[in-house]
mmCIF file of C-alpha atoms in Angstrom:
data_model
loop_
_atom_site.group_PDB
_atom_site.id
_atom_site.type_symbol
_atom_site.label_atom_id
_atom_site.label_comp_id
_atom_site.label_asym_id
_atom_site.label_seq_id
_atom_site.Cartn_x
_atom_site.Cartn_y
_atom_site.Cartn_z
ATOM 1 C CA MET A 1 6.061 18.186 -23.200
ATOM 2 C CA LEU A 2 6.114 14.404 -23.503
ATOM 3 C CA LEU A 3 8.423 14.140 -20.482
ATOM 4 C CA VAL A 4 6.231 16.487 -18.420
ATOM 5 C CA ALA A 5 3.045 14.587 -19.329
ATOM 6 C CA THR A 6 4.648 11.231 -18.524
ATOM 7 C CA GLY A 7 5.956 12.533 -15.204
ATOM 8 C CA GLY A 8 2.511 13.881 -14.339
ATOM 9 C CA GLN A 9 0.921 10.525 -15.180
ATOM 10 C CA VAL A 10 3.386 8.632 -12.961
ATOM 11 C CA PHE A 11 3.052 11.074 -10.069
ATOM 12 C CA ALA A 12 -0.759 11.066 -10.157
ATOM 13 C CA THR A 13 -1.059 7.288 -10.524
ATOM 14 C CA LEU A 14 1.281 6.566 -7.611
ATOM 15 C CA GLN A 15 -0.785 8.765 -5.289
ATOM 16 C CA ILE A 16 -3.822 6.494 -5.593
ATOM 17 C CA PRO A 17 -2.485 3.529 -3.509
ATOM 18 C CA ALA A 18 -1.387 5.902 -0.723
ATOM 19 C CA LEU A 19 -4.845 7.537 -0.697
ATOM 20 C CA MET A 20 -6.470 4.083 -0.669
ATOM 21 C CA ALA A 21 -4.342 3.048 2.319
ATOM 22 C CA ASP A 22 -5.313 6.282 4.084
ATOM 23 C CA ILE A 23 -9.020 5.624 3.408
ATOM 24 C CA ILE A 24 -8.722 2.090 4.847
ATOM 25 C CA ASN A 25 -6.746 3.127 7.931
ATOM 26 C CA ASN A 26 -8.514 6.400 8.777
ATOM 27 C CA GLY A 27 -11.887 5.973 7.102
ATOM 28 C CA ILE A 28 -13.045 2.368 6.988
ATOM 29 C CA VAL A 29 -11.361 1.179 10.204
ATOM 30 C CA LYS A 30 -12.583 4.267 12.128
ATOM 31 C CA GLU A 31 -15.987 4.175 10.343
ATOM 32 C CA ASP A 32 -15.695 7.812 9.256
ATOM 33 C CA ALA A 33 -17.947 8.118 6.175
ATOM 34 C CA GLY A 34 -17.196 11.816 5.678
ATOM 35 C CA TYR A 35 -13.476 11.174 5.512
ATOM 36 C CA ILE A 36 -14.056 8.358 3.029
ATOM 37 C CA TRP A 37 -16.090 10.665 0.739
ATOM 38 C CA GLN A 38 -13.528 13.449 1.032
ATOM 39 C CA GLN A 39 -10.529 11.255 0.188
ATOM 40 C CA GLY A 40 -12.540 9.433 -2.476
ATOM 41 C CA ALA A 41 -13.213 12.737 -4.276
ATOM 42 C CA ILE A 42 -9.498 13.580 -4.184
ATOM 43 C CA MET A 43 -8.705 10.107 -5.534
ATOM 44 C CA LEU A 44 -11.180 10.613 -8.397
ATOM 45 C CA GLY A 45 -9.612 13.958 -9.297
ATOM 46 C CA ILE A 46 -6.119 12.430 -9.311
ATOM 47 C CA ALA A 47 -7.355 9.567 -11.519
ATOM 48 C CA VAL A 48 -8.755 12.097 -14.025
ATOM 49 C CA LEU A 49 -5.439 13.985 -13.961
ATOM 50 C CA SER A 50 -3.535 10.750 -14.611
ATOM 51 C CA ALA A 51 -5.797 9.893 -17.546
ATOM 52 C CA GLY A 52 -5.355 13.381 -19.013
ATOM 53 C CA CYS A 53 -1.569 13.174 -18.763
ATOM 54 C CA ALA A 54 -1.633 9.723 -20.378
ATOM 55 C CA LEU A 55 -3.702 11.119 -23.266
ATOM 56 C CA VAL A 56 -1.256 14.003 -23.819
ATOM 57 C CA ALA A 57 1.740 11.648 -23.690
ATOM 58 C CA SER A 58 0.103 9.284 -26.198
ATOM 59 C CA TYR A 59 -0.629 12.187 -28.554
ATOM 60 C CA PHE A 60 2.950 13.438 -28.581
ATOM 61 C CA SER A 61 4.495 9.972 -28.921
ATOM 62 C CA ALA A 62 2.175 9.226 -31.864
ATOM 63 C CA ARG A 63 3.030 12.563 -33.465
ATOM 64 C CA VAL A 64 6.777 12.053 -33.124
ATOM 65 C CA GLY A 65 6.512 8.497 -34.493
ATOM 66 C CA ALA A 66 4.417 9.589 -37.494
ATOM 67 C CA ASN A 67 6.771 12.471 -38.331
ATOM 68 C CA PHE A 68 9.786 10.172 -38.036
ATOM 69 C CA ALA A 69 8.188 7.630 -40.400
ATOM 70 C CA ARG A 70 7.347 10.420 -42.881
ATOM 71 C CA ASP A 71 10.950 11.652 -42.922
ATOM 72 C CA ILE A 72 12.418 8.151 -43.264
ATOM 73 C CA ARG A 73 10.091 7.299 -46.178
ATOM 74 C CA ALA A 74 11.094 10.552 -47.875
ATOM 75 C CA ASP A 75 14.790 9.801 -47.320
ATOM 76 C CA ILE A 76 14.473 6.292 -48.770
ATOM 77 C CA TYR A 77 12.558 7.593 -51.791
ATOM 78 C CA LYS A 78 15.120 10.345 -52.377
ATOM 79 C CA LYS A 79 17.980 7.871 -52.059
ATOM 80 C CA VAL A 80 16.394 5.392 -54.505
ATOM 81 C CA LEU A 81 15.869 8.160 -57.062
ATOM 82 C CA SER A 82 19.562 9.047 -56.809
ATOM 83 C CA LEU A 83 20.740 5.477 -57.462
ATOM 84 C CA ASN A 84 21.600 3.904 -60.809
ATOM 85 C CA LEU A 85 21.002 0.393 -62.077
ATOM 86 C CA ALA A 86 24.319 -0.893 -60.772
ATOM 87 C CA ASP A 87 23.561 0.359 -57.259
ATOM 88 C CA THR A 88 20.184 -1.391 -57.031
ATOM 89 C CA LYS A 89 21.233 -4.767 -58.473
ATOM 90 C CA ASP A 90 21.259 -6.331 -54.979
ATOM 91 C CA TYR A 91 17.734 -5.116 -54.154
ATOM 92 C CA SER A 92 14.589 -6.167 -55.941
ATOM 93 C CA THR A 93 11.799 -3.672 -56.551
ATOM 94 C CA ALA A 94 9.611 -5.614 -54.117
ATOM 95 C CA SER A 95 12.278 -5.387 -51.411
ATOM 96 C CA LEU A 96 12.650 -1.622 -51.874
ATOM 97 C CA ILE A 97 8.861 -1.217 -51.657
ATOM 98 C CA ASN A 98 8.700 -3.238 -48.429
ATOM 99 C CA ARG A 99 11.593 -1.298 -46.930
ATOM 100 C CA THR A 100 9.724 1.944 -47.652
ATOM 101 C CA THR A 101 6.386 0.739 -46.266
ATOM 102 C CA ASP A 102 6.331 -2.278 -43.946
ATOM 103 C CA ASP A 103 9.825 -1.844 -42.487
ATOM 104 C CA VAL A 104 9.222 1.845 -41.776
ATOM 105 C CA ALA A 105 5.871 0.976 -40.142
ATOM 106 C CA GLN A 106 7.589 -1.543 -37.840
ATOM 107 C CA VAL A 107 10.227 1.010 -36.825
ATOM 108 C CA GLN A 108 7.520 3.646 -36.290
ATOM 109 C CA ALA A 109 5.581 1.327 -33.957
ATOM 110 C CA ALA A 110 8.753 0.566 -31.989
ATOM 111 C CA ILE A 111 9.600 4.275 -31.657
ATOM 112 C CA MET A 112 6.102 5.080 -30.395
ATOM 113 C CA MET A 113 6.424 2.281 -27.847
ATOM 114 C CA MET A 114 9.872 3.461 -26.813
ATOM 115 C CA LEU A 115 8.761 7.073 -26.368
ATOM 116 C CA SER A 116 6.023 5.976 -23.991
ATOM 117 C CA VAL A 117 7.459 2.848 -22.377
ATOM 118 C CA MET A 118 11.099 3.939 -22.037
ATOM 119 C CA LEU A 119 9.947 7.034 -20.158
ATOM 120 C CA LEU A 120 6.954 5.596 -18.329
ATOM 121 C CA ALA A 121 8.279 2.200 -17.226
ATOM 122 C CA PRO A 122 11.510 3.358 -15.506
ATOM 123 C CA MET A 123 9.648 6.157 -13.687
ATOM 124 C CA PHE A 124 6.910 3.798 -12.554
ATOM 125 C CA CYS A 125 9.414 1.128 -11.559
ATOM 126 C CA ILE A 126 11.744 3.373 -9.540
ATOM 127 C CA PHE A 127 9.115 5.435 -7.718
ATOM 128 C CA ALA A 128 6.760 2.496 -7.122
ATOM 129 C CA LEU A 129 9.688 0.443 -5.812
ATOM 130 C CA VAL A 130 10.702 3.202 -3.398
ATOM 131 C CA MET A 131 7.147 3.708 -2.179
ATOM 132 C CA ALA A 132 6.553 -0.040 -1.835
ATOM 133 C CA ILE A 133 9.682 -0.530 0.271
ATOM 134 C CA THR A 134 8.800 2.561 2.346
ATOM 135 C CA THR A 135 5.231 1.373 2.854
ATOM 136 C CA ALA A 136 5.945 -2.262 3.777
ATOM 137 C CA PRO A 137 9.660 -3.078 4.073
ATOM 138 C CA ASP A 138 8.864 -6.514 5.518
ATOM 139 C CA MET A 139 7.331 -7.574 2.177
ATOM 140 C CA SER A 140 9.844 -6.005 -0.227
ATOM 141 C CA TRP A 141 11.477 -9.363 -1.077
ATOM 142 C CA ILE A 142 8.300 -10.282 -3.000
ATOM 143 C CA ILE A 143 9.178 -7.630 -5.612
ATOM 144 C CA ALA A 144 12.575 -9.214 -6.275
ATOM 145 C CA VAL A 145 10.917 -12.593 -6.865
ATOM 146 C CA GLY A 146 8.403 -11.121 -9.338
ATOM 147 C CA ILE A 147 11.040 -9.119 -11.248
ATOM 148 C CA ALA A 148 13.308 -12.148 -11.580
ATOM 149 C CA ALA A 149 10.426 -14.232 -12.935
ATOM 150 C CA ILE A 150 9.533 -11.622 -15.592
ATOM 151 C CA ILE A 151 13.156 -11.184 -16.703
ATOM 152 C CA ILE A 152 13.614 -14.941 -17.089
ATOM 153 C CA SER A 153 10.381 -15.152 -19.124
ATOM 154 C CA ALA A 154 11.439 -12.291 -21.431
ATOM 155 C CA VAL A 155 14.880 -13.822 -22.061
ATOM 156 C CA PHE A 156 13.229 -17.166 -22.845
ATOM 157 C CA ILE A 157 10.894 -15.540 -25.393
ATOM 158 C CA LEU A 158 13.639 -13.468 -27.049
ATOM 159 C CA SER A 159 15.976 -16.437 -27.440
ATOM 160 C CA PHE A 160 13.417 -18.077 -29.746
ATOM 161 C CA THR A 161 12.143 -15.045 -31.681
ATOM 162 C CA MET A 162 15.216 -12.924 -32.484
ATOM 163 C CA PRO A 163 16.771 -15.209 -35.151
ATOM 164 C CA LYS A 164 13.430 -15.646 -36.926
ATOM 165 C CA PHE A 165 12.476 -12.023 -37.605
ATOM 166 C CA LYS A 166 15.093 -11.492 -40.348
ATOM 167 C CA ILE A 167 13.857 -14.603 -42.152
ATOM 168 C CA PHE A 168 10.285 -13.326 -41.733
ATOM 169 C CA GLN A 169 11.035 -9.986 -43.462
ATOM 170 C CA LYS A 170 12.846 -11.729 -46.341
ATOM 171 C CA LEU A 171 9.836 -13.978 -46.919
ATOM 172 C CA ILE A 172 7.567 -10.928 -47.033
ATOM 173 C CA ASP A 173 9.909 -9.467 -49.675
ATOM 174 C CA LYS A 174 9.635 -12.675 -51.680
ATOM 175 C CA ILE A 175 5.814 -12.703 -51.467
ATOM 176 C CA THR A 176 5.709 -9.110 -52.719
ATOM 177 C CA LEU A 177 8.183 -9.924 -55.495
ATOM 178 C CA LEU A 178 6.188 -12.936 -56.726
ATOM 179 C CA THR A 179 2.942 -10.973 -56.650
ATOM 180 C CA ARG A 180 4.461 -8.080 -58.587
ATOM 181 C CA GLU A 181 6.053 -10.357 -61.189
ATOM 182 C CA ASN A 182 2.805 -12.260 -61.729
ATOM 183 C CA LEU A 183 0.750 -9.084 -62.112
ATOM 184 C CA THR A 184 3.163 -7.372 -64.509
ATOM 185 C CA GLY A 185 3.851 -10.538 -66.514
ATOM 186 C CA LEU A 186 0.337 -11.970 -66.508
ATOM 187 C CA ARG A 187 -0.008 -12.011 -70.305
ATOM 188 C CA VAL A 188 3.303 -13.848 -70.757
ATOM 189 C CA ILE A 189 2.409 -16.375 -68.035
ATOM 190 C CA ARG A 190 -0.913 -17.145 -69.715
ATOM 191 C CA ALA A 191 0.615 -17.226 -73.192
ATOM 192 C CA PHE A 192 3.035 -19.966 -72.091
ATOM 193 C CA ASP A 193 0.461 -21.734 -69.878
ATOM 194 C CA ASN A 194 2.623 -21.291 -66.759
ATOM 195 C CA GLU A 195 -0.145 -20.528 -64.262
ATOM 196 C CA GLY A 196 0.437 -23.831 -62.465
ATOM 197 C CA LEU A 197 4.175 -23.247 -62.096
ATOM 198 C CA GLU A 198 3.717 -19.708 -60.775
ATOM 199 C CA LYS A 199 1.005 -20.875 -58.388
ATOM 200 C CA GLU A 200 3.311 -23.592 -57.078
ATOM 201 C CA LYS A 201 6.135 -21.078 -56.465
ATOM 202 C CA PHE A 202 3.803 -18.690 -54.656
ATOM 203 C CA THR A 203 2.172 -21.443 -52.580
ATOM 204 C CA LYS A 204 5.561 -22.749 -51.450
ATOM 205 C CA THR A 205 6.702 -19.310 -50.230
ATOM 206 C CA ASN A 206 3.300 -18.509 -48.746
ATOM 207 C CA ASN A 207 3.224 -21.742 -46.766
ATOM 208 C CA GLU A 208 6.750 -21.133 -45.498
ATOM 209 C CA LEU A 209 5.764 -17.629 -44.358
ATOM 210 C CA THR A 210 2.617 -19.005 -42.705
ATOM 211 C CA ARG A 211 4.552 -21.662 -40.767
ATOM 212 C CA LEU A 212 7.057 -19.087 -39.538
ATOM 213 C CA ASN A 213 4.266 -16.669 -38.615
ATOM 214 C CA ILE A 214 2.467 -19.358 -36.618
ATOM 215 C CA PHE A 215 5.713 -20.264 -34.840
ATOM 216 C CA LEU A 216 6.389 -16.626 -33.877
ATOM 217 C CA ASP A 217 2.785 -16.112 -32.739
ATOM 218 C CA LYS A 218 2.917 -19.228 -30.569
ATOM 219 C CA ILE A 219 6.109 -18.071 -28.870
ATOM 220 C CA LEU A 220 4.930 -14.477 -28.400
ATOM 221 C CA LYS A 221 1.535 -15.593 -27.103
ATOM 222 C CA LEU A 222 3.303 -17.421 -24.274
ATOM 223 C CA MET A 223 4.066 -14.018 -22.757
ATOM 224 C CA GLY A 224 0.424 -13.481 -21.750
ATOM 225 C CA PRO A 225 -0.020 -16.702 -19.712
ATOM 226 C CA LEU A 226 3.456 -16.340 -18.177
ATOM 227 C CA VAL A 227 2.717 -12.784 -17.070
ATOM 228 C CA ASN A 228 -0.686 -13.811 -15.663
ATOM 229 C CA ILE A 229 0.985 -16.551 -13.632
ATOM 230 C CA ILE A 230 3.588 -14.088 -12.328
ATOM 231 C CA PHE A 231 0.983 -11.418 -11.511
ATOM 232 C CA ASN A 232 -1.350 -13.843 -9.787
ATOM 233 C CA GLY A 233 1.574 -15.462 -7.983
ATOM 234 C CA THR A 234 2.887 -12.148 -6.609
ATOM 235 C CA THR A 235 -0.654 -11.099 -5.604
ATOM 236 C CA LEU A 236 -1.177 -14.407 -3.793
ATOM 237 C CA LEU A 237 2.217 -14.056 -2.129
ATOM 238 C CA CYS A 238 1.390 -10.497 -1.022
ATOM 239 C CA SER A 239 -1.925 -11.680 0.431
ATOM 240 C CA TRP A 240 -0.368 -14.629 2.246
ATOM 241 C CA VAL A 241 2.472 -12.609 3.772
ATOM 242 C CA GLY A 242 0.172 -9.642 4.475
ATOM 243 C CA ILE A 243 -2.416 -11.758 6.283
ATOM 244 C CA SER A 244 0.286 -13.322 8.458
ATOM 245 C CA LEU A 245 1.379 -9.795 9.417
ATOM 246 C CA LEU A 246 -2.236 -8.692 10.051
ATOM 247 C CA THR A 247 -2.564 -11.265 12.792
ATOM 248 C CA LYS A 248 0.063 -9.269 14.697
ATOM 249 C CA ASP A 249 -1.114 -5.744 13.809
ATOM 250 C CA PHE A 250 -4.499 -5.098 12.130
ATOM 251 C CA SER A 251 -3.511 -1.511 11.288
ATOM 252 C CA TYR A 252 -1.201 -3.073 8.689
ATOM 253 C CA LEU A 253 -4.259 -3.597 6.434
ATOM 254 C CA GLY A 254 -3.952 -0.253 4.609
ATOM 255 C CA ASP A 255 -0.214 -0.630 4.101
ATOM 256 C CA MET A 256 -0.695 -4.156 2.768
ATOM 257 C CA SER A 257 -3.278 -2.894 0.260
ATOM 258 C CA ALA A 258 -1.011 -0.056 -0.899
ATOM 259 C CA PHE A 259 1.990 -2.401 -1.131
ATOM 260 C CA ALA A 260 0.045 -4.828 -3.335
ATOM 261 C CA GLN A 261 -0.798 -1.994 -5.742
ATOM 262 C CA TYR A 262 2.787 -0.740 -5.812
ATOM 263 C CA VAL A 263 3.971 -4.260 -6.555
ATOM 264 C CA SER A 264 1.511 -4.431 -9.454
ATOM 265 C CA PHE A 265 2.949 -1.150 -10.794
ATOM 266 C CA VAL A 266 6.492 -2.527 -10.596
ATOM 267 C CA MET A 267 5.437 -5.744 -12.321
ATOM 268 C CA MET A 268 3.556 -3.745 -14.970
ATOM 269 C CA SER A 269 6.686 -1.672 -15.642
ATOM 270 C CA PHE A 270 8.772 -4.773 -16.293
ATOM 271 C CA LEU A 271 5.940 -6.217 -18.368
ATOM 272 C CA MET A 272 5.921 -3.114 -20.581
ATOM 273 C CA LEU A 273 9.694 -3.328 -20.959
ATOM 274 C CA SER A 274 9.486 -7.021 -21.822
ATOM 275 C CA ILE A 275 6.856 -6.289 -24.510
ATOM 276 C CA LEU A 276 9.147 -3.595 -25.886
ATOM 277 C CA PHE A 277 12.067 -6.022 -25.951
ATOM 278 C CA VAL A 278 9.902 -8.470 -27.898
ATOM 279 C CA MET A 279 9.095 -5.748 -30.471
ATOM 280 C CA LEU A 280 12.649 -4.439 -30.743
ATOM 281 C CA PRO A 281 14.245 -7.460 -32.498
ATOM 282 C CA ARG A 282 11.905 -7.179 -35.490
ATOM 283 C CA ALA A 283 12.195 -3.375 -35.487
ATOM 284 C CA ASN A 284 15.979 -3.751 -35.331
ATOM 285 C CA VAL A 285 15.942 -6.025 -38.385
ATOM 286 C CA CYS A 286 13.723 -3.521 -40.226
ATOM 287 C CA ALA A 287 15.968 -0.607 -39.228
ATOM 288 C CA GLY A 288 18.985 -2.522 -40.528
ATOM 289 C CA ARG A 289 17.248 -3.105 -43.869
ATOM 290 C CA ILE A 290 16.383 0.597 -44.098
ATOM 291 C CA ASN A 291 19.972 1.592 -43.300
ATOM 292 C CA GLU A 292 21.249 -0.729 -46.026
ATOM 293 C CA VAL A 293 19.433 1.431 -48.565
ATOM 294 C CA LEU A 294 20.247 4.784 -46.964
ATOM 295 C CA ASN A 295 23.955 3.887 -46.688
ATOM 296 C CA ILE A 296 24.386 2.893 -50.318
ATOM 297 C CA LYS A 297 27.170 4.966 -51.851
ATOM 298 C CA PRO A 298 26.190 5.644 -55.480
ATOM 299 C CA LYS A 299 28.721 4.433 -57.996
ATOM 300 C CA ILE A 300 27.674 7.285 -60.272
ATOM 301 C CA CYS A 301 28.060 10.692 -58.622
ATOM 302 C CA TRP A 302 26.452 13.793 -60.109
ATOM 303 C CA ARG A 303 28.512 16.939 -60.132
ATOM 304 C CA ALA A 304 27.281 20.098 -58.426
ATOM 305 C CA GLU A 305 27.945 22.100 -61.606
ATOM 306 C CA THR A 306 27.552 20.745 -65.141
ATOM 307 C CA LYS A 307 28.430 22.016 -68.609
ATOM 308 C CA GLY A 308 25.023 23.090 -69.823
ATOM 309 C CA VAL A 309 22.211 21.156 -71.532
ATOM 310 C CA PRO A 310 22.468 19.261 -74.860
ATOM 311 C CA THR A 311 20.624 20.671 -77.868
ATOM 312 C CA LYS A 312 17.418 19.017 -79.048
ATOM 313 C CA MET A 313 19.296 17.587 -82.040
ATOM 314 C CA ALA A 314 22.474 16.447 -80.287
ATOM 315 C CA SER A 315 25.342 14.349 -81.586
ATOM 316 C CA ILE A 316 26.360 11.178 -79.731
ATOM 317 C CA GLU A 317 29.839 9.700 -79.765
ATOM 318 C CA PHE A 318 31.370 6.627 -78.119
ATOM 319 C CA ARG A 319 35.186 6.792 -77.868
ATOM 320 C CA GLU A 320 37.007 3.555 -77.038
ATOM 321 C CA VAL A 321 34.279 2.530 -74.571
ATOM 322 C CA ASP A 322 34.846 -0.526 -72.362
ATOM 323 C CA PHE A 323 32.334 -1.867 -69.839
ATOM 324 C CA ARG A 324 32.136 -4.965 -67.654
ATOM 325 C CA TYR A 325 29.265 -5.770 -65.279
ATOM 326 C CA PRO A 326 30.319 -6.173 -61.618
ATOM 327 C CA GLY A 327 31.480 -9.749 -61.050
ATOM 328 C CA ALA A 328 31.536 -10.626 -64.774
ATOM 329 C CA GLU A 329 34.627 -12.250 -66.278
ATOM 330 C CA GLU A 330 34.299 -10.752 -69.754
ATOM 331 C CA LYS A 331 33.551 -7.269 -71.020
ATOM 332 C CA VAL A 332 30.108 -6.725 -72.481
ATOM 333 C CA LEU A 333 31.439 -3.699 -74.414
ATOM 334 C CA ASP A 334 35.025 -3.700 -75.684
ATOM 335 C CA ASP A 335 36.669 -0.757 -77.448
ATOM 336 C CA ILE A 336 33.453 0.628 -78.903
ATOM 337 C CA ASN A 337 33.835 3.590 -81.260
ATOM 338 C CA LEU A 338 30.631 5.023 -82.685
ATOM 339 C CA THR A 339 29.442 8.430 -83.862
ATOM 340 C CA ILE A 340 25.793 9.341 -84.418
ATOM 341 C CA GLU A 341 25.229 12.688 -86.087
ATOM 342 C CA PRO A 342 22.372 15.037 -85.087
ATOM 343 C CA GLY A 343 19.085 13.820 -86.605
ATOM 344 C CA GLN A 344 20.578 10.529 -87.772
ATOM 345 C CA THR A 345 18.642 7.300 -87.083
ATOM 346 C CA VAL A 346 20.744 4.278 -86.176
ATOM 347 C CA GLY A 347 19.622 0.675 -85.638
ATOM 348 C CA ILE A 348 21.652 -1.414 -83.186
ATOM 349 C CA ILE A 349 21.390 -5.084 -84.090
ATOM 350 C CA GLY A 350 22.886 -8.144 -82.420
ATOM 351 C CA SER A 351 22.230 -11.406 -80.604
ATOM 352 C CA THR A 352 20.785 -11.612 -77.106
ATOM 353 C CA GLY A 353 23.278 -10.492 -74.473
ATOM 354 C CA CYS A 354 25.703 -8.830 -76.884
ATOM 355 C CA GLY A 355 25.313 -5.434 -75.188
ATOM 356 C CA LYS A 356 22.701 -3.552 -77.239
ATOM 357 C CA THR A 357 20.724 -2.328 -74.203
ATOM 358 C CA THR A 358 23.883 -1.659 -72.225
ATOM 359 C CA LEU A 359 25.206 0.526 -75.027
ATOM 360 C CA VAL A 360 22.060 2.655 -75.042
ATOM 361 C CA GLN A 361 22.009 2.873 -71.240
ATOM 362 C CA MET A 362 25.426 4.538 -71.333
ATOM 363 C CA ILE A 363 23.934 7.677 -72.870
ATOM 364 C CA PRO A 364 21.719 8.743 -69.890
ATOM 365 C CA ARG A 365 24.372 7.389 -67.451
ATOM 366 C CA LEU A 366 22.342 4.473 -66.171
ATOM 367 C CA TYR A 367 25.808 2.905 -66.214
ATOM 368 C CA ASP A 368 29.223 4.562 -66.359
ATOM 369 C CA VAL A 369 31.957 3.407 -68.704
ATOM 370 C CA ASP A 370 34.981 1.567 -67.284
ATOM 371 C CA GLU A 371 37.226 3.063 -69.937
ATOM 372 C CA GLY A 372 36.709 5.657 -72.651
ATOM 373 C CA GLU A 373 34.087 8.378 -73.017
ATOM 374 C CA VAL A 374 30.471 8.859 -74.044
ATOM 375 C CA LEU A 375 30.025 12.337 -75.520
ATOM 376 C CA VAL A 376 26.785 14.228 -76.149
ATOM 377 C CA ASP A 377 27.320 17.385 -78.227
ATOM 378 C CA GLY A 378 31.021 16.849 -77.667
ATOM 379 C CA VAL A 379 30.706 16.931 -73.868
ATOM 380 C CA ASP A 380 31.356 13.865 -71.671
ATOM 381 C CA VAL A 381 28.053 12.789 -70.097
ATOM 382 C CA ARG A 382 29.868 12.726 -66.730
ATOM 383 C CA GLU A 383 30.265 16.465 -67.103
#
């Protein structure tokens, strides 16, 4: 349906310059008011049809983009729930939140643009180019000049923006992380009178993000003036060449008018593509960050079938348990043997970093042992 609507929009829109040329040549030049009214009514109907097709295409592209974003958010959430502490050590909570929200929103916007632009722009460009060359072959070289100017402008913009978008997303992660830490640890910060230190950390990151944002905005805003110069330049060139041809044949007036509109359609197509190419680098960075999460292979795999459920008053046993954190030189747990009978209360006491929390986290499999077994009711927790 999206393809049909886009095709209808392109077909209807490209009929308008031809009708305008016909009105000029057969209506205005021949002073036939009836013909002008007749063709004008047809032109109005085609314009309404084009607008309707554009509305339908926008609806379907928005729907596809929204559904895609919904599914990706669900996939990320499902993946995060399946991970253990060891799997998420490289990703802060703030980063995972941003990947689920802001990164998905950026990818959604890019997909919506692609669904409309990647269908609309090539159709407009090809058919408008053919009709322009057919209408006024003597002026077709103007199109090549305009296209070359837009491509050079887009490459210039992309060369400055592409390396910066990854840094931009990381700074957003850091802002979210600092905000979350300050909100959750507000009582501790106030108790130790560290408001100034936390404010300094946040201000430094915020200023860095602001400077980068201003830089990107400055570069991206150049696209507007550059495109205006190109559009106005091609229009002026069309007028200059067209007027020189009119001195030889005044009937060329309608064709010149139609050619100028077709040229504007071709330029608009490349403009839309250039805007898309400006959006894609950031969306590509966001998509890469999303894929990093979705492609994580859990270190702890849950079996399809397990050996029942522990009783409410279960026994717990550690048999020769060894555990070392990834990258650590020494074991945090070494040859631990411990039995806790059903209903028994046990206190685990030791200095900071000796492995108390790690020991407890072995029971619900937040971490898996390197060696040995953790048994609940005599059954290995991995079973």
